[in-house]
Amino acid sequence: MEIGYKLAAEAFGPAELVRQAVLAEQAGFDFVEISDHYHPWLDNQGHSPFAWTVLGSIAAKTSRIGLATGVTCPTVRYHPAIIAQAAATLALLSEGRFVLGVGSGERLNEHVVGHGFPDAVRTRHELLREALEIIRLLWSGGYRSYEGKHLRIEDASVFDLPDTLPLIAVAASGQVSTRIAAELGDGLFATEDKPEIVRRYREAGGTGPRYAEVPMAWAADEHTAAAAALETSRWALTGWKVMSELPNPVNFEAATTTVREEDILEKFACGPDPARYVEVAQPFVDAGFDRLVMQNAGPDPDGFIDFYRRELDGRLRGLTPQDAQV
């Protein structure tokens, strides 16, 4: 079991994210994972720096902790040839500590470049498959061309390639996306504790690490923690079908007006009791995930990192599936 710390790029500026990553390394986390957004989910989160610049700075200021995107969409706002180059460079600068997390994207971030974001999920999956084929092709070295249904490259070559290429973890939930993860990725990324996600991935031949984000909000008392999560992270309760479709923070504001503190408490581990954090994490372990990302929505990141070091590290690393067949 490996434990990661989520760098919430929608909630903090770039220098603060780097500072938190350094603290996470000191506290014993195995890796940090950063969201790659153009907009925050809600305007009151107030931030959305360029994830790749932040990761480069973290690579320079740390020595052990792994780095990951959670996740990048390599199809609309970025061309996959650019992501192939960026990931290879970051792998070199971090001396092999980088994991490229990719997914089919959200309209919130991808519509900004004016090319449109496909309405059909099928098209998004086709784009992701082609993007991964392009990245793999460019990572094989030499000048390469590719002509797909949606994407193409012409005489492109990534000159600076690491000896060991970055692992690619693909965000998935349904049958098609888990097949893409198994066939073109090296690992799985998910945000839900559904056993069928890992089952589909394995049935499609996937054998790599399986990442999942665990929702939590630390504060000295439960109400303060839940109130902070309600203010900035209530979007997490909308579900992926909503999260992938809405175009701007104002739409998420409107879509979450009915979310209550009780709803946050049901989904998130809130407050100072480590037993509640274990309770929320256990279903992810039971579902077959072996890389747990601590997604803290509380008001005090330093307090949470210290709480993790003192109370959670050993408890979480000791979790095993309650169902021996998982």
Tab-separated table of C-alpha atoms in Angstrom:
chain	number	residue	atom	x	y	z
A	1	MET	CA	0.000	0.000	0.000
A	2	GLU	CA	1.286	3.450	-0.949
A	3	ILE	CA	-0.186	6.683	0.385
A	4	GLY	CA	-0.302	9.943	-1.539
A	5	TYR	CA	-1.181	13.553	-0.764
A	6	LYS	CA	-3.478	15.491	-3.099
A	7	LEU	CA	-2.227	18.935	-4.027
A	8	ALA	CA	-5.450	20.871	-4.551
A	9	ALA	CA	-4.396	23.265	-7.297
A	10	GLU	CA	-7.868	24.842	-7.288
A	11	ALA	CA	-7.486	25.921	-3.669
A	12	PHE	CA	-3.871	27.109	-3.377
A	13	GLY	CA	-1.356	29.169	-5.333
A	14	PRO	CA	1.783	27.658	-6.866
A	15	ALA	CA	4.280	28.549	-4.126
A	16	GLU	CA	1.961	27.163	-1.455
A	17	LEU	CA	1.515	23.916	-3.374
A	18	VAL	CA	5.289	23.479	-3.556
A	19	ARG	CA	5.563	24.158	0.182
A	20	GLN	CA	2.903	21.523	0.915
A	21	ALA	CA	4.706	18.985	-1.264
A	22	VAL	CA	7.915	19.508	0.710
A	23	LEU	CA	5.985	19.018	3.971
A	24	ALA	CA	4.355	15.877	2.550
A	25	GLU	CA	7.765	14.402	1.783
A	26	GLN	CA	8.932	15.156	5.316
A	27	ALA	CA	5.758	13.569	6.752
A	28	GLY	CA	6.382	10.283	4.943
A	29	PHE	CA	3.915	10.375	2.063
A	30	ASP	CA	4.977	8.213	-0.881
A	31	PHE	CA	3.821	10.623	-3.595
A	32	VAL	CA	1.964	13.838	-4.281
A	33	GLU	CA	-0.702	14.097	-6.945
A	34	ILE	CA	-1.770	17.420	-8.456
A	35	SER	CA	-4.946	18.268	-10.317
A	36	ASP	CA	-4.378	19.755	-13.785
A	37	HIS	CA	-7.110	22.366	-14.274
A	38	TYR	CA	-7.539	25.637	-16.113
A	39	HIS	CA	-10.418	26.713	-13.840
A	40	PRO	CA	-11.216	25.844	-10.237
A	41	TRP	CA	-14.453	23.973	-9.553
A	42	LEU	CA	-15.840	26.951	-7.616
A	43	ASP	CA	-14.829	30.613	-7.803
A	44	ASN	CA	-14.323	30.778	-4.041
A	45	GLN	CA	-11.503	28.240	-4.308
A	46	GLY	CA	-9.659	31.062	-6.010
A	47	HIS	CA	-6.727	29.345	-7.750
A	48	SER	CA	-5.669	27.237	-10.712
A	49	PRO	CA	-1.941	27.511	-11.476
A	50	PHE	CA	-0.206	25.629	-14.290
A	51	ALA	CA	0.342	22.152	-12.873
A	52	TRP	CA	3.438	21.320	-14.924
A	53	THR	CA	5.384	24.347	-13.686
A	54	VAL	CA	4.442	23.484	-10.103
A	55	LEU	CA	5.594	19.882	-10.595
A	56	GLY	CA	8.939	21.030	-11.972
A	57	SER	CA	9.506	23.183	-8.917
A	58	ILE	CA	8.531	20.319	-6.613
A	59	ALA	CA	10.972	18.022	-8.417
A	60	ALA	CA	13.759	20.538	-7.756
A	61	LYS	CA	12.909	20.967	-4.056
A	62	THR	CA	12.356	17.327	-3.090
A	63	SER	CA	14.472	14.209	-3.354
A	64	ARG	CA	12.341	11.157	-2.586
A	65	ILE	CA	8.626	11.732	-2.991
A	66	GLY	CA	6.864	10.628	-6.182
A	67	LEU	CA	5.015	13.095	-8.413
A	68	ALA	CA	1.838	12.511	-10.402
A	69	THR	CA	-0.768	14.353	-12.415
A	70	GLY	CA	-4.255	13.555	-11.219
A	71	VAL	CA	-5.225	13.831	-14.008
A	72	THR	CA	-4.193	15.483	-17.282
A	73	CYS	CA	-6.414	15.440	-20.356
A	74	PRO	CA	-4.061	15.043	-23.361
A	75	THR	CA	-6.635	15.620	-26.108
A	76	VAL	CA	-8.088	19.157	-26.359
A	77	ARG	CA	-6.408	21.850	-24.241
A	78	TYR	CA	-3.127	19.983	-24.722
A	79	HIS	CA	-2.004	18.025	-27.762
A	80	PRO	CA	-0.616	14.589	-26.799
A	81	ALA	CA	2.707	15.401	-28.474
A	82	ILE	CA	3.152	18.212	-25.935
A	83	ILE	CA	2.251	15.930	-23.026
A	84	ALA	CA	4.700	13.300	-24.298
A	85	GLN	CA	7.454	15.918	-24.247
A	86	ALA	CA	6.413	17.424	-20.891
A	87	ALA	CA	6.170	14.067	-19.122
A	88	ALA	CA	9.518	12.900	-20.457
A	89	THR	CA	11.167	16.124	-19.292
A	90	LEU	CA	9.615	15.879	-15.842
A	91	ALA	CA	10.685	12.256	-15.540
A	92	LEU	CA	14.273	13.341	-16.204
A	93	LEU	CA	14.170	16.283	-13.787
A	94	SER	CA	12.631	14.147	-11.029
A	95	GLU	CA	15.038	11.271	-11.698
A	96	GLY	CA	12.271	8.774	-12.402
A	97	ARG	CA	9.748	9.868	-9.779
A	98	PHE	CA	6.947	10.946	-12.138
A	99	VAL	CA	3.681	9.153	-12.954
A	100	LEU	CA	1.562	10.500	-15.806
A	101	GLY	CA	-2.094	10.339	-14.821
A	102	VAL	CA	-4.402	10.917	-17.788
A	103	GLY	CA	-8.135	11.001	-18.434
A	104	SER	CA	-10.780	11.989	-20.950
A	105	GLY	CA	-11.211	15.415	-19.370
A	106	GLU	CA	-13.890	17.831	-18.183
A	107	ARG	CA	-15.603	20.544	-20.147
A	108	LEU	CA	-14.658	22.930	-17.297
A	109	ASN	CA	-11.053	22.951	-18.492
A	110	GLU	CA	-11.036	21.811	-22.095
A	111	HIS	CA	-13.512	24.255	-23.662
A	112	VAL	CA	-11.273	27.255	-22.957
A	113	VAL	CA	-9.125	26.914	-26.087
A	114	GLY	CA	-12.168	27.264	-28.344
A	115	HIS	CA	-11.990	23.902	-30.112
A	116	GLY	CA	-15.079	22.610	-28.344
A	117	PHE	CA	-15.386	19.608	-26.048
A	118	PRO	CA	-17.094	16.544	-27.533
A	119	ASP	CA	-20.616	15.917	-26.308
A	120	ALA	CA	-20.376	12.198	-26.969
A	121	VAL	CA	-18.479	10.179	-24.362
A	122	ARG	CA	-17.620	7.739	-27.146
A	123	THR	CA	-15.709	10.480	-28.956
A	124	ARG	CA	-13.838	11.427	-25.785
A	125	HIS	CA	-12.762	7.806	-25.389
A	126	GLU	CA	-11.637	7.675	-29.018
A	127	LEU	CA	-9.578	10.810	-28.456
A	128	LEU	CA	-7.987	9.389	-25.306
A	129	ARG	CA	-7.069	6.144	-27.040
A	130	GLU	CA	-5.440	8.031	-29.928
A	131	ALA	CA	-3.617	10.347	-27.522
A	132	LEU	CA	-2.137	7.409	-25.634
A	133	GLU	CA	-1.087	5.757	-28.881
A	134	ILE	CA	0.681	8.991	-29.880
A	135	ILE	CA	2.434	9.331	-26.520
A	136	ARG	CA	3.612	5.716	-26.669
A	137	LEU	CA	4.768	6.176	-30.249
A	138	LEU	CA	6.790	9.288	-29.454
A	139	TRP	CA	8.303	7.616	-26.409
A	140	SER	CA	9.594	4.830	-28.642
A	141	GLY	CA	12.074	7.330	-30.097
A	142	GLY	CA	12.850	8.715	-33.524
A	143	TYR	CA	10.764	10.826	-35.865
A	144	ARG	CA	7.170	9.681	-35.879
A	145	SER	CA	3.961	10.440	-37.756
A	146	TYR	CA	0.441	9.367	-36.872
A	147	GLU	CA	-2.879	9.793	-38.664
A	148	GLY	CA	-5.890	9.054	-36.499
A	149	LYS	CA	-9.602	9.726	-36.742
A	150	HIS	CA	-9.218	12.778	-34.498
A	151	LEU	CA	-5.524	13.419	-33.827
A	152	ARG	CA	-2.338	13.463	-35.851
A	153	ILE	CA	1.371	14.193	-35.625
A	154	GLU	CA	3.835	14.871	-38.428
A	155	ASP	CA	7.558	14.140	-38.219
A	156	ALA	CA	7.655	14.644	-34.451
A	157	SER	CA	10.442	13.467	-32.164
A	158	VAL	CA	10.943	13.791	-28.401
A	159	PHE	CA	14.700	14.170	-28.069
A	160	ASP	CA	15.046	14.017	-24.272
A	161	LEU	CA	13.711	10.640	-23.159
A	162	PRO	CA	14.461	8.971	-19.820
A	163	ASP	CA	15.932	5.481	-19.756
A	164	THR	CA	12.847	4.363	-17.822
A	165	LEU	CA	9.648	5.854	-19.183
A	166	PRO	CA	6.996	7.246	-16.823
A	167	LEU	CA	4.204	4.946	-15.750
A	168	ILE	CA	0.852	6.005	-17.254
A	169	ALA	CA	-2.203	5.696	-14.989
A	170	VAL	CA	-5.500	6.066	-16.841
A	171	ALA	CA	-8.630	7.440	-15.163
A	172	ALA	CA	-11.508	5.034	-15.676
A	173	SER	CA	-14.912	3.991	-14.394
A	174	GLY	CA	-16.911	2.222	-17.116
A	175	GLN	CA	-16.233	-0.716	-19.411
A	176	VAL	CA	-14.639	1.263	-22.250
A	177	SER	CA	-12.345	3.418	-20.124
A	178	THR	CA	-11.131	0.493	-18.013
A	179	ARG	CA	-10.290	-1.354	-21.239
A	180	ILE	CA	-8.264	1.633	-22.409
A	181	ALA	CA	-6.474	1.685	-19.032
A	182	ALA	CA	-5.629	-2.006	-19.326
A	183	GLU	CA	-4.556	-1.925	-22.973
A	184	LEU	CA	-2.673	1.380	-23.208
A	185	GLY	CA	-1.889	2.315	-19.615
A	186	ASP	CA	0.336	0.957	-16.888
A	187	GLY	CA	-2.093	1.612	-14.052
A	188	LEU	CA	-5.619	2.644	-13.108
A	189	PHE	CA	-6.894	5.889	-11.599
A	190	ALA	CA	-10.362	6.343	-10.053
A	191	THR	CA	-12.332	8.518	-7.651
A	192	GLU	CA	-14.999	6.017	-6.582
A	193	ASP	CA	-14.799	2.994	-4.266
A	194	LYS	CA	-16.614	0.690	-6.688
A	195	PRO	CA	-15.200	-2.862	-6.879
A	196	GLU	CA	-16.453	-3.231	-10.458
A	197	ILE	CA	-13.929	-0.629	-11.643
A	198	VAL	CA	-10.966	-2.745	-10.546
A	199	ARG	CA	-12.734	-5.936	-11.645
A	200	ARG	CA	-13.251	-4.593	-15.182
A	201	TYR	CA	-9.648	-3.411	-15.292
A	202	ARG	CA	-8.363	-6.845	-14.325
A	203	GLU	CA	-10.734	-8.660	-16.686
A	204	ALA	CA	-9.340	-6.507	-19.524
A	205	GLY	CA	-5.815	-7.620	-18.615
A	206	GLY	CA	-4.753	-4.750	-16.361
A	207	THR	CA	-2.139	-5.658	-13.763
A	208	GLY	CA	-0.682	-2.296	-12.695
A	209	PRO	CA	-1.071	-0.115	-9.599
A	210	ARG	CA	-4.538	1.204	-8.843
A	211	TYR	CA	-4.890	4.794	-7.596
A	212	ALA	CA	-7.947	6.203	-5.819
A	213	GLU	CA	-8.717	9.518	-4.109
A	214	VAL	CA	-10.148	9.304	-0.578
A	215	PRO	CA	-12.308	12.307	0.491
A	216	MET	CA	-11.468	13.845	3.866
A	217	ALA	CA	-11.401	17.161	5.705
A	218	TRP	CA	-9.239	17.614	8.785
A	219	ALA	CA	-9.880	20.192	11.512
A	220	ALA	CA	-9.817	20.146	15.298
A	221	ASP	CA	-13.573	19.514	15.337
A	222	GLU	CA	-15.958	17.792	12.959
A	223	HIS	CA	-18.210	20.796	12.266
A	224	THR	CA	-15.316	23.084	11.269
A	225	ALA	CA	-13.975	20.417	8.933
A	226	ALA	CA	-17.338	19.711	7.309
A	227	ALA	CA	-18.128	23.410	6.935
A	228	ALA	CA	-14.838	23.987	5.106
A	229	ALA	CA	-15.467	21.041	2.786
A	230	LEU	CA	-18.993	22.284	2.104
A	231	GLU	CA	-17.691	25.739	1.188
A	232	THR	CA	-14.999	24.662	-1.278
A	233	SER	CA	-15.469	20.989	-2.152
A	234	ARG	CA	-19.207	20.315	-2.397
A	235	TRP	CA	-18.737	19.851	-6.145
A	236	ALA	CA	-17.279	16.412	-5.323
A	237	LEU	CA	-20.769	15.156	-4.494
A	238	THR	CA	-22.204	15.913	-7.941
A	239	GLY	CA	-20.900	12.716	-9.537
A	240	TRP	CA	-18.719	12.259	-12.584
A	241	LYS	CA	-21.475	12.731	-15.163
A	242	VAL	CA	-22.042	16.253	-13.817
A	243	MET	CA	-18.388	17.003	-13.115
A	244	SER	CA	-17.371	16.230	-16.693
A	245	GLU	CA	-20.083	18.334	-18.347
A	246	LEU	CA	-20.432	21.760	-16.698
A	247	PRO	CA	-18.375	24.519	-18.372
A	248	ASN	CA	-17.601	27.051	-15.626
A	249	PRO	CA	-17.381	27.488	-11.839
A	250	VAL	CA	-20.671	29.418	-11.816
A	251	ASN	CA	-22.408	26.301	-13.116
A	252	PHE	CA	-20.985	24.210	-10.293
A	253	GLU	CA	-22.131	26.888	-7.852
A	254	ALA	CA	-25.675	26.533	-9.171
A	255	ALA	CA	-25.535	22.732	-9.284
A	256	THR	CA	-24.490	22.403	-5.630
A	257	THR	CA	-26.900	24.761	-3.859
A	258	THR	CA	-28.763	21.841	-2.271
A	259	VAL	CA	-25.679	20.076	-0.847
A	260	ARG	CA	-25.843	20.085	2.963
A	261	GLU	CA	-23.287	19.614	5.711
A	262	GLU	CA	-24.898	16.236	6.447
A	263	ASP	CA	-24.099	15.161	2.885
A	264	ILE	CA	-20.462	16.101	3.384
A	265	LEU	CA	-20.280	14.150	6.645
A	266	GLU	CA	-21.679	11.073	4.935
A	267	LYS	CA	-19.030	11.040	2.198
A	268	PHE	CA	-15.991	12.708	3.803
A	269	ALA	CA	-13.941	11.766	6.844
A	270	CYS	CA	-14.222	14.975	8.878
A	271	GLY	CA	-12.639	16.114	12.130
A	272	PRO	CA	-9.945	14.688	14.422
A	273	ASP	CA	-10.963	11.008	14.846
A	274	PRO	CA	-8.540	8.707	12.980
A	275	ALA	CA	-11.055	5.855	13.128
A	276	ARG	CA	-13.368	7.769	10.787
A	277	TYR	CA	-10.555	8.184	8.236
A	278	VAL	CA	-9.885	4.456	8.329
A	279	GLU	CA	-13.620	3.826	7.909
A	280	VAL	CA	-13.777	5.991	4.774
A	281	ALA	CA	-10.573	4.515	3.313
A	282	GLN	CA	-11.472	0.846	3.888
A	283	PRO	CA	-14.006	0.533	1.011
A	284	PHE	CA	-11.343	1.702	-1.447
A	285	VAL	CA	-9.003	-1.016	-0.187
A	286	ASP	CA	-11.836	-3.564	-0.339
A	287	ALA	CA	-12.487	-2.503	-3.946
A	288	GLY	CA	-8.908	-3.395	-4.867
A	289	PHE	CA	-7.083	-0.052	-4.864
A	290	ASP	CA	-3.490	-0.086	-3.583
A	291	ARG	CA	-2.532	3.599	-3.981
A	292	LEU	CA	-4.647	5.792	-1.700
A	293	VAL	CA	-4.566	9.560	-2.251
A	294	MET	CA	-5.507	11.692	0.767
A	295	GLN	CA	-7.744	14.452	-0.627
A	296	ASN	CA	-7.990	16.891	2.280
A	297	ALA	CA	-10.648	19.605	1.968
A	298	GLY	CA	-10.113	20.955	5.478
A	299	PRO	CA	-9.027	24.511	6.278
A	300	ASP	CA	-5.549	23.712	7.639
A	301	PRO	CA	-3.202	21.726	5.361
A	302	ASP	CA	-0.329	21.870	7.846
A	303	GLY	CA	-2.561	20.496	10.587
A	304	PHE	CA	-3.718	17.700	8.317
A	305	ILE	CA	-0.189	16.723	7.283
A	306	ASP	CA	0.853	16.597	10.943
A	307	PHE	CA	-2.286	14.581	11.783
A	308	TYR	CA	-1.430	12.152	9.012
A	309	ARG	CA	2.119	11.730	10.293
A	310	ARG	CA	0.996	11.172	13.893
A	311	GLU	CA	-2.254	9.267	13.521
A	312	LEU	CA	-2.920	7.964	10.027
A	313	ASP	CA	0.254	6.730	8.359
A	314	GLY	CA	0.500	3.381	10.125
A	315	ARG	CA	-3.242	2.822	10.238
A	316	LEU	CA	-3.716	3.344	6.521
A	317	ARG	CA	-0.667	1.366	5.454
A	318	GLY	CA	-1.949	-1.532	7.527
A	319	LEU	CA	-5.292	-1.758	5.739
A	320	THR	CA	-6.014	-4.985	3.889
A	321	PRO	CA	-9.121	-6.066	1.972
A	322	GLN	CA	-11.762	-7.401	4.306
A	323	ASP	CA	-12.816	-9.774	1.544
A	324	ALA	CA	-9.917	-12.177	1.094
A	325	GLN	CA	-10.904	-12.728	-2.539
A	326	VAL	CA	-10.183	-9.100	-3.546
